[in-house]
XYZ file of C-alpha atoms in Angstrom:
503
model
C -92.518 -42.987 -4.761
C -92.548 -46.226 -1.942
C -94.274 -49.046 -3.685
C -97.435 -50.012 -2.034
C -97.078 -53.786 -2.631
C -95.160 -55.820 0.392
C -92.092 -57.421 -0.820
C -92.702 -60.142 1.614
C -96.120 -60.851 0.438
C -96.778 -64.780 0.830
C -97.380 -66.345 -2.203
C -100.029 -68.781 -3.046
C -101.080 -70.885 -6.370
C -104.583 -70.873 -7.152
C -106.445 -71.975 -11.029
C -108.358 -68.260 -10.631
C -107.531 -65.179 -9.064
C -110.694 -62.987 -8.806
C -110.237 -59.139 -8.354
C -112.754 -57.705 -6.591
C -115.544 -59.106 -4.045
C -118.764 -57.293 -5.353
C -121.675 -60.009 -6.702
C -120.033 -60.365 -9.806
C -116.521 -61.673 -8.502
C -118.232 -63.543 -5.865
C -120.594 -65.171 -7.793
C -117.716 -66.185 -10.174
C -116.019 -67.273 -7.182
C -118.566 -69.718 -5.742
C -119.403 -70.974 -9.259
C -115.806 -71.961 -9.961
C -115.403 -73.706 -6.761
C -118.529 -75.592 -7.692
C -117.123 -76.398 -10.734
C -114.061 -77.755 -8.833
C -111.211 -74.778 -9.720
C -109.421 -73.206 -6.567
C -109.914 -69.543 -6.449
C -108.491 -66.587 -4.534
C -111.087 -63.096 -4.544
C -108.439 -60.304 -3.871
C -110.939 -57.156 -2.655
C -109.630 -53.572 -2.245
C -112.260 -53.246 0.426
C -112.178 -53.942 3.879
C -115.589 -55.103 3.165
C -117.375 -57.751 0.765
C -120.539 -56.171 -1.784
C -119.055 -53.613 -3.864
C -121.808 -51.343 -4.947
C -124.141 -53.046 -2.358
C -123.403 -51.959 1.327
C -125.371 -52.391 4.499
C -125.174 -48.828 6.706
C -126.309 -47.586 9.638
C -127.382 -44.199 10.978
C -128.088 -42.970 14.427
C -130.592 -40.446 15.488
C -130.351 -37.760 18.799
C -131.590 -40.564 20.630
C -128.787 -43.521 19.808
C -131.194 -45.239 18.150
C -129.549 -47.032 15.239
C -131.093 -47.225 12.104
C -130.573 -49.752 9.092
C -129.900 -48.045 5.677
C -128.534 -49.189 2.165
C -126.316 -47.218 1.150
C -125.989 -48.827 -2.397
C -128.206 -50.822 -5.110
C -131.189 -52.551 -3.083
C -134.008 -53.251 -5.317
C -135.145 -56.385 -7.484
C -137.157 -56.182 -10.086
C -139.458 -59.303 -11.623
C -137.189 -59.349 -14.961
C -134.034 -60.068 -12.816
C -134.710 -63.905 -12.647
C -130.783 -64.792 -12.010
C -130.926 -62.522 -8.857
C -134.075 -64.012 -7.709
C -133.195 -67.578 -7.803
C -129.782 -66.704 -6.399
C -131.715 -65.411 -3.024
C -133.649 -68.139 -2.901
C -130.813 -70.569 -3.509
C -128.712 -68.647 -0.004
C -131.745 -68.877 2.240
C -132.537 -65.282 1.743
C -135.808 -63.404 1.977
C -137.272 -60.739 -0.082
C -140.209 -58.404 0.591
C -142.263 -55.980 -1.274
C -141.940 -51.813 -1.501
C -144.610 -50.460 0.220
C -146.545 -48.696 -2.597
C -150.468 -47.902 -1.295
C -152.073 -44.831 -1.430
C -151.801 -41.907 -3.904
C -148.741 -40.776 -5.429
C -147.126 -37.191 -5.786
C -146.343 -35.323 -9.225
C -144.752 -32.033 -8.998
C -144.954 -30.547 -12.722
C -142.239 -27.863 -14.181
C -144.374 -24.922 -12.425
C -144.105 -26.709 -8.962
C -147.613 -27.399 -8.934
C -148.103 -30.164 -7.023
C -150.710 -33.107 -8.088
C -152.104 -36.507 -6.218
C -152.761 -39.223 -8.415
C -153.292 -42.804 -8.502
C -151.824 -45.455 -11.261
C -149.159 -44.953 -13.285
C -150.344 -41.838 -15.558
C -149.179 -38.820 -14.266
C -151.740 -35.554 -13.800
C -150.158 -33.672 -16.883
C -152.129 -32.345 -19.565
C -153.783 -34.864 -22.702
C -151.321 -33.582 -25.227
C -148.129 -34.142 -22.634
C -149.541 -37.256 -21.809
C -150.163 -38.287 -25.417
C -146.229 -37.358 -26.298
C -144.646 -39.375 -23.284
C -147.270 -42.359 -24.199
C -145.787 -41.685 -27.992
C -141.975 -41.633 -27.344
C -142.422 -44.441 -25.060
C -144.172 -46.217 -27.695
C -140.927 -45.513 -30.226
C -138.562 -46.536 -27.657
C -140.499 -49.758 -27.157
C -140.173 -50.440 -30.727
C -136.231 -49.800 -30.500
C -135.236 -51.418 -27.454
C -137.484 -54.893 -28.939
C -135.073 -54.809 -32.140
C -132.221 -54.556 -30.037
C -130.268 -57.744 -28.776
C -129.031 -56.749 -25.137
C -126.027 -59.046 -25.794
C -125.109 -57.538 -28.997
C -126.785 -53.836 -28.649
C -123.543 -52.815 -31.302
C -125.599 -54.706 -33.765
C -128.816 -52.921 -33.857
C -129.775 -51.951 -37.419
C -129.494 -48.350 -36.545
C -126.568 -48.700 -34.056
C -124.204 -45.954 -35.659
C -126.764 -43.330 -36.060
C -128.631 -43.965 -32.578
C -124.892 -43.722 -31.252
C -124.031 -40.779 -32.818
C -126.859 -38.459 -31.115
C -127.564 -37.536 -27.427
C -130.608 -38.918 -26.269
C -131.900 -35.453 -25.080
C -131.357 -34.016 -28.934
C -133.025 -37.392 -30.396
C -136.119 -36.654 -28.216
C -136.056 -32.976 -28.921
C -136.076 -33.930 -32.899
C -139.182 -36.003 -32.053
C -141.064 -33.622 -29.898
C -141.377 -30.318 -29.136
C -143.156 -31.164 -25.776
C -140.195 -30.119 -22.779
C -142.357 -31.302 -19.933
C -142.994 -34.649 -22.257
C -139.325 -35.111 -22.768
C -138.457 -34.510 -18.863
C -140.611 -37.060 -18.078
C -139.547 -39.731 -20.182
C -135.486 -39.187 -20.427
C -135.613 -39.192 -16.561
C -135.740 -42.848 -16.718
C -132.448 -43.132 -18.191
C -130.491 -40.329 -17.715
C -131.059 -39.368 -13.721
C -132.965 -42.495 -12.769
C -130.502 -44.748 -14.155
C -127.012 -43.669 -15.747
C -127.155 -40.480 -13.355
C -125.535 -38.541 -16.161
C -127.633 -35.722 -18.131
C -130.003 -37.232 -21.108
C -127.342 -34.557 -23.441
C -123.936 -36.545 -22.363
C -125.307 -40.256 -23.829
C -126.649 -41.761 -26.608
C -130.065 -42.735 -27.627
C -128.355 -46.483 -28.360
C -127.218 -46.329 -24.650
C -130.789 -45.347 -23.917
C -132.175 -48.283 -25.775
C -130.193 -50.286 -24.212
C -131.212 -49.692 -20.809
C -134.689 -50.204 -21.781
C -133.799 -53.639 -23.778
C -132.149 -55.144 -20.955
C -135.129 -54.278 -18.178
C -137.435 -55.806 -21.195
C -138.785 -52.900 -22.646
C -138.841 -49.218 -21.924
C -142.644 -49.884 -20.489
C -141.164 -51.470 -17.989
C -138.117 -49.410 -16.905
C -140.661 -46.128 -16.288
C -143.378 -48.413 -13.918
C -141.367 -47.679 -10.856
C -143.815 -50.599 -9.185
C -142.249 -53.088 -11.745
C -138.180 -51.680 -11.793
C -138.508 -50.903 -7.824
C -140.426 -54.004 -6.824
C -138.655 -56.134 -4.085
C -135.802 -55.527 -1.562
C -134.236 -58.373 0.236
C -134.560 -58.932 3.956
C -131.227 -57.410 5.751
C -130.380 -55.490 2.772
C -128.878 -56.513 -0.504
C -125.378 -56.792 0.673
C -126.885 -59.546 2.497
C -126.197 -61.790 -1.193
C -122.574 -60.565 -0.997
C -122.045 -61.588 2.443
C -123.901 -65.484 2.331
C -121.430 -66.073 -0.804
C -118.053 -64.737 0.953
C -119.197 -67.351 4.254
C -118.964 -69.937 1.569
C -115.807 -69.078 -0.021
C -114.392 -68.791 3.559
C -110.286 -68.134 3.889
C -110.523 -67.819 -0.210
C -111.830 -63.840 0.196
C -108.703 -61.593 0.994
C -110.392 -58.158 2.011
C -108.120 -55.074 2.391
C -106.069 -55.868 -0.135
C -106.245 -53.901 -3.548
C -104.300 -55.181 -7.014
C -101.681 -52.920 -7.417
C -100.140 -55.308 -11.183
C -101.264 -57.923 -12.646
C -98.613 -60.068 -14.575
C -100.375 -61.455 -17.666
C -98.740 -62.222 -20.982
C -95.772 -62.472 -22.701
C -94.618 -59.478 -24.729
C -94.488 -59.209 -28.458
C -90.536 -59.543 -29.475
C -91.554 -57.894 -32.796
C -93.238 -54.541 -31.459
C -90.087 -53.583 -29.733
C -88.615 -50.002 -31.287
C -84.520 -50.234 -30.152
C -83.884 -47.214 -32.249
C -86.489 -45.162 -30.159
C -85.980 -47.236 -27.149
C -89.693 -48.804 -26.920
C -90.167 -52.252 -25.227
C -92.122 -54.842 -26.037
C -95.790 -55.173 -25.777
C -98.532 -56.458 -26.913
C -100.693 -53.784 -28.488
C -101.752 -55.839 -31.346
C -103.087 -58.462 -28.810
C -102.496 -62.219 -27.671
C -103.206 -65.125 -29.905
C -106.093 -67.513 -27.958
C -108.051 -65.031 -26.024
C -109.678 -66.970 -23.058
C -107.433 -69.633 -23.193
C -105.662 -70.440 -19.885
C -101.970 -69.128 -19.043
C -99.844 -67.550 -16.727
C -101.014 -64.826 -14.344
C -99.777 -63.368 -11.368
C -102.037 -61.009 -8.914
C -99.561 -59.017 -6.572
C -101.763 -57.002 -4.441
C -100.616 -55.278 -0.814
C -101.467 -58.877 1.104
C -100.661 -61.514 -1.137
C -99.861 -62.358 -4.548
C -101.929 -65.277 -6.453
C -100.478 -67.340 -9.064
C -102.907 -68.264 -11.529
C -103.767 -69.508 -15.016
C -106.486 -67.358 -15.269
C -108.054 -64.032 -14.279
C -111.878 -62.471 -13.673
C -111.529 -58.558 -13.392
C -115.095 -58.177 -11.491
C -114.761 -54.149 -10.585
C -116.361 -51.691 -12.381
C -114.671 -50.344 -15.884
C -113.648 -46.993 -14.604
C -111.586 -48.950 -12.261
C -109.469 -51.303 -14.710
C -106.577 -48.193 -15.250
C -106.227 -48.506 -10.938
C -104.161 -51.728 -12.301
C -101.021 -51.941 -13.959
C -101.214 -54.470 -16.306
C -97.855 -56.322 -17.382
C -97.065 -55.854 -20.067
C -100.108 -53.268 -20.651
C -103.247 -53.821 -22.274
C -103.805 -54.611 -26.101
C -104.234 -50.621 -27.453
C -107.928 -51.115 -28.469
C -108.353 -51.720 -24.789
C -106.772 -49.390 -23.680
C -108.807 -46.794 -25.933
C -112.129 -48.063 -25.113
C -111.601 -47.887 -21.212
C -110.840 -44.016 -21.584
C -114.760 -43.851 -23.228
C -116.290 -45.441 -20.251
C -117.225 -43.475 -16.884
C -119.102 -43.197 -13.925
C -122.046 -41.120 -13.286
C -123.006 -39.433 -9.960
C -125.964 -39.649 -7.659
C -126.713 -38.632 -4.203
C -129.122 -41.523 -2.350
C -131.051 -39.403 0.316
C -132.287 -41.446 3.400
C -134.620 -39.708 5.466
C -135.621 -41.535 8.969
C -138.601 -40.441 10.596
C -140.459 -41.668 13.949
C -143.695 -43.096 11.922
C -143.874 -43.288 8.147
C -146.333 -40.280 8.233
C -147.507 -39.905 4.433
C -148.857 -43.182 4.914
C -151.706 -41.551 7.708
C -152.304 -39.368 4.902
C -153.194 -41.788 2.215
C -150.153 -41.116 0.575
C -147.819 -44.146 -0.789
C -144.335 -42.061 -0.515
C -144.169 -42.161 -4.133
C -142.881 -38.847 -5.654
C -141.728 -37.703 -9.317
C -140.932 -34.439 -10.824
C -138.653 -34.134 -13.788
C -135.945 -31.937 -13.866
C -135.946 -31.149 -10.123
C -133.396 -31.620 -7.356
C -135.104 -34.618 -5.928
C -136.563 -35.667 -8.702
C -138.059 -39.073 -7.309
C -138.422 -40.278 -3.949
C -140.141 -43.542 -2.296
C -140.971 -45.232 0.760
C -138.087 -47.188 2.230
C -139.305 -48.333 5.337
C -137.333 -51.814 6.461
C -138.851 -55.005 7.486
C -137.995 -57.733 9.124
C -134.097 -58.579 10.791
C -130.872 -56.309 10.256
C -128.049 -55.447 11.967
C -129.679 -52.540 13.626
C -132.918 -51.618 15.148
C -135.312 -54.376 14.194
C -137.600 -57.211 14.819
C -137.763 -60.179 12.829
C -140.987 -60.437 10.467
C -142.325 -57.332 11.029
C -141.925 -54.104 9.546
C -140.220 -51.056 10.954
C -141.845 -48.500 13.119
C -139.620 -45.914 11.793
C -140.532 -44.959 8.887
C -137.997 -44.208 5.470
C -137.735 -42.257 3.011
C -135.150 -42.472 -0.162
C -134.421 -39.749 -2.747
C -132.330 -39.382 -5.416
C -130.499 -36.374 -6.716
C -128.443 -36.854 -9.874
C -125.840 -35.709 -12.110
C -125.347 -31.567 -11.941
C -127.689 -31.364 -8.951
C -125.157 -33.687 -6.751
C -122.763 -31.851 -8.048
C -124.291 -28.595 -6.942
C -125.084 -30.346 -3.359
C -121.406 -31.115 -2.795
C -120.367 -27.878 -3.062
C -122.453 -26.497 -0.375
C -121.839 -26.597 3.213
C -123.339 -29.697 4.995
C -126.239 -28.197 6.576
C -127.338 -26.053 3.423
C -126.958 -29.073 1.660
C -129.436 -30.795 4.106
C -131.924 -28.170 3.786
C -132.050 -27.790 0.188
C -132.826 -31.611 -0.046
C -135.288 -31.493 2.349
C -136.976 -28.565 0.883
C -136.767 -30.704 -2.468
C -138.798 -33.623 -0.290
C -141.353 -31.441 1.185
C -142.455 -30.987 -2.123
C -143.861 -33.591 -2.536
C -144.883 -35.116 0.975
C -145.461 -31.926 2.910
C -143.207 -29.850 5.868
C -143.534 -32.862 8.015
C -140.391 -34.190 5.803
C -138.470 -31.602 6.434
C -138.209 -32.802 10.450
C -136.393 -36.272 10.085
C -134.936 -37.787 13.014
C -132.267 -39.070 11.068
C -130.612 -38.470 8.087
C -127.781 -39.700 5.961
C -126.505 -38.998 2.155
C -124.666 -42.012 0.176
C -121.476 -40.806 -1.247
C -120.506 -43.485 -3.879
C -118.434 -40.709 -5.701
C -115.959 -40.735 -2.750
C -115.942 -44.168 -2.038
C -111.767 -44.869 -3.572
C -112.380 -48.251 -5.125
C -115.906 -47.206 -6.691
C -116.125 -43.291 -7.866
C -119.216 -43.011 -9.016
C -123.133 -44.117 -9.509
C -124.592 -46.290 -10.174
C -122.452 -48.010 -12.811
C -120.711 -47.074 -16.103
C -121.605 -45.733 -19.527
C -119.739 -45.045 -22.960
C -119.315 -41.865 -24.374
C -121.494 -40.522 -27.691
C -120.535 -43.447 -30.315
C -118.635 -45.959 -27.735
C -121.132 -48.282 -27.690
C -121.178 -48.706 -31.038
C -117.554 -48.718 -31.337
C -116.281 -50.803 -28.967
C -119.281 -52.287 -26.904
C -118.080 -55.653 -28.777
C -114.970 -55.806 -26.561
C -116.296 -55.254 -23.302
C -117.248 -59.209 -22.815
C -114.312 -60.702 -24.788
C -111.467 -62.195 -22.513
C -108.203 -60.665 -23.254
C -106.074 -63.787 -22.981
C -106.505 -64.950 -19.856
C -108.621 -62.295 -18.524
C -112.373 -62.481 -18.241
C -114.331 -59.598 -17.414
C -117.540 -59.459 -14.622
C -119.764 -56.442 -13.768
C -122.840 -54.871 -13.805
C -121.330 -52.226 -16.386
C -121.327 -54.849 -19.627
C -124.021 -56.852 -18.533
C -126.383 -57.983 -20.851
C -130.023 -58.668 -19.285
C -129.661 -56.959 -15.760
C -127.585 -53.906 -17.125
C -126.507 -51.614 -14.172
C -128.371 -53.884 -11.430
C -127.053 -56.787 -9.146
C -128.839 -59.420 -11.562
C -126.310 -57.878 -14.319
C -123.688 -58.853 -11.721
C -124.505 -62.148 -10.790
C -125.439 -62.667 -14.731
C -121.967 -61.799 -15.612
C -119.712 -63.571 -12.757
C -121.346 -66.945 -13.637
C -121.202 -66.800 -17.176
C -117.420 -65.953 -16.837
C -116.665 -68.345 -14.288
C -118.543 -71.008 -16.465
C -116.422 -69.554 -19.734
C -113.380 -70.362 -17.565
C -114.439 -73.669 -16.616
C -114.866 -74.903 -19.836
C -111.687 -73.655 -21.185
C -109.882 -75.632 -18.184
C -111.218 -78.902 -18.889
C -109.722 -78.375 -22.296
C -106.206 -77.390 -20.770
């Protein structure tokens, strides 16, 4: 096989090489430079931003409309991101939420309602409240930085969230409505595939399960010009230290342990048992397609499902290799539908729709505000209306196997269950497909198999030799959100700066 690494690569020397130019990697580099350390950021894509991505879709008249293909929302608990948006001179605006919301019950009945209480029957509402209260109590007992230390960690990690809810309740509608907030709403996996401990972490990271079920809290604000603007602004400040379109193919990071060699069976020496001095400065060489970087530290700022895209020399210790095999991305289609006007508002609707277990389980008014790189005006709301919807896990798989027109028709029909027949007539339509993105391979973030969080979670933020980890997938506060990515990048950078000062 032909090597993808250019033997004529220029070689540069830096204090730290950062692999990945999403919010975590760029925040790490930004913080390191402020601490006086030199950096090189190597990004596989031809853009920065990772799972935040500003895009466009064109209508039949040739008008370009702005859409956020990836992560976009900020909730009040995401304080570090809120601070950073302000520090970078960016602005945020509130999601439209005036008017009645829609709930579609399991039998397909459409209900208009106000407030946060679904118009289900009293028994189901009472069951939902009871289950949410139990989750709130479990989340209050957890340290989000150490979920594996929860007093019931192994027990909760050994049972799927769905099975656990079914042990507590026989109300299927209540179970569907409660599980959606973690399953299709966050982890984008069926609720029978991840553990209750993983669900409790999701709630704890948001401050409580009650926060998680409150869409006005979780989906509070957006960044004017798109969330990718955070990364674009950070990258601009880093200038030529950011190298795009250059996947890292090899990372040389440690000397093999001679005692592990087995000449009789032709097994070369490695570091299967780990290395001494995790976190301390070392000799790192990152070989990418366009540049080779020699450094004292590395920050691996990509989601864990992509770690194995890099050849580590020597291979990672055995515990890391095993742990990384039990972390995987979910799957979700983000639906963008553009209309001549936000017609639902004229009908007294907020644009918010919810239906547990349905093809499109959530829909929201996602109309743009302010200046962006498509048709837009500063300090004004877009005259066009935008809806965003989500098709998750098994439904997403089903949709990708359909012809494009049938897929579009099915999805718009499902959205019309909430907001009526006008929903079927967008002037532009686009589906975000992060699963097809070579350097993402899923959405929104990674999570563990059953039993994995309590078994291997303690490894995820521990440095391996001079290699540090930073991404939203392994965050405490802000888990699976841009806020978590920013926090993890900053945490890794500050830890490296402390170690560098000792060297």
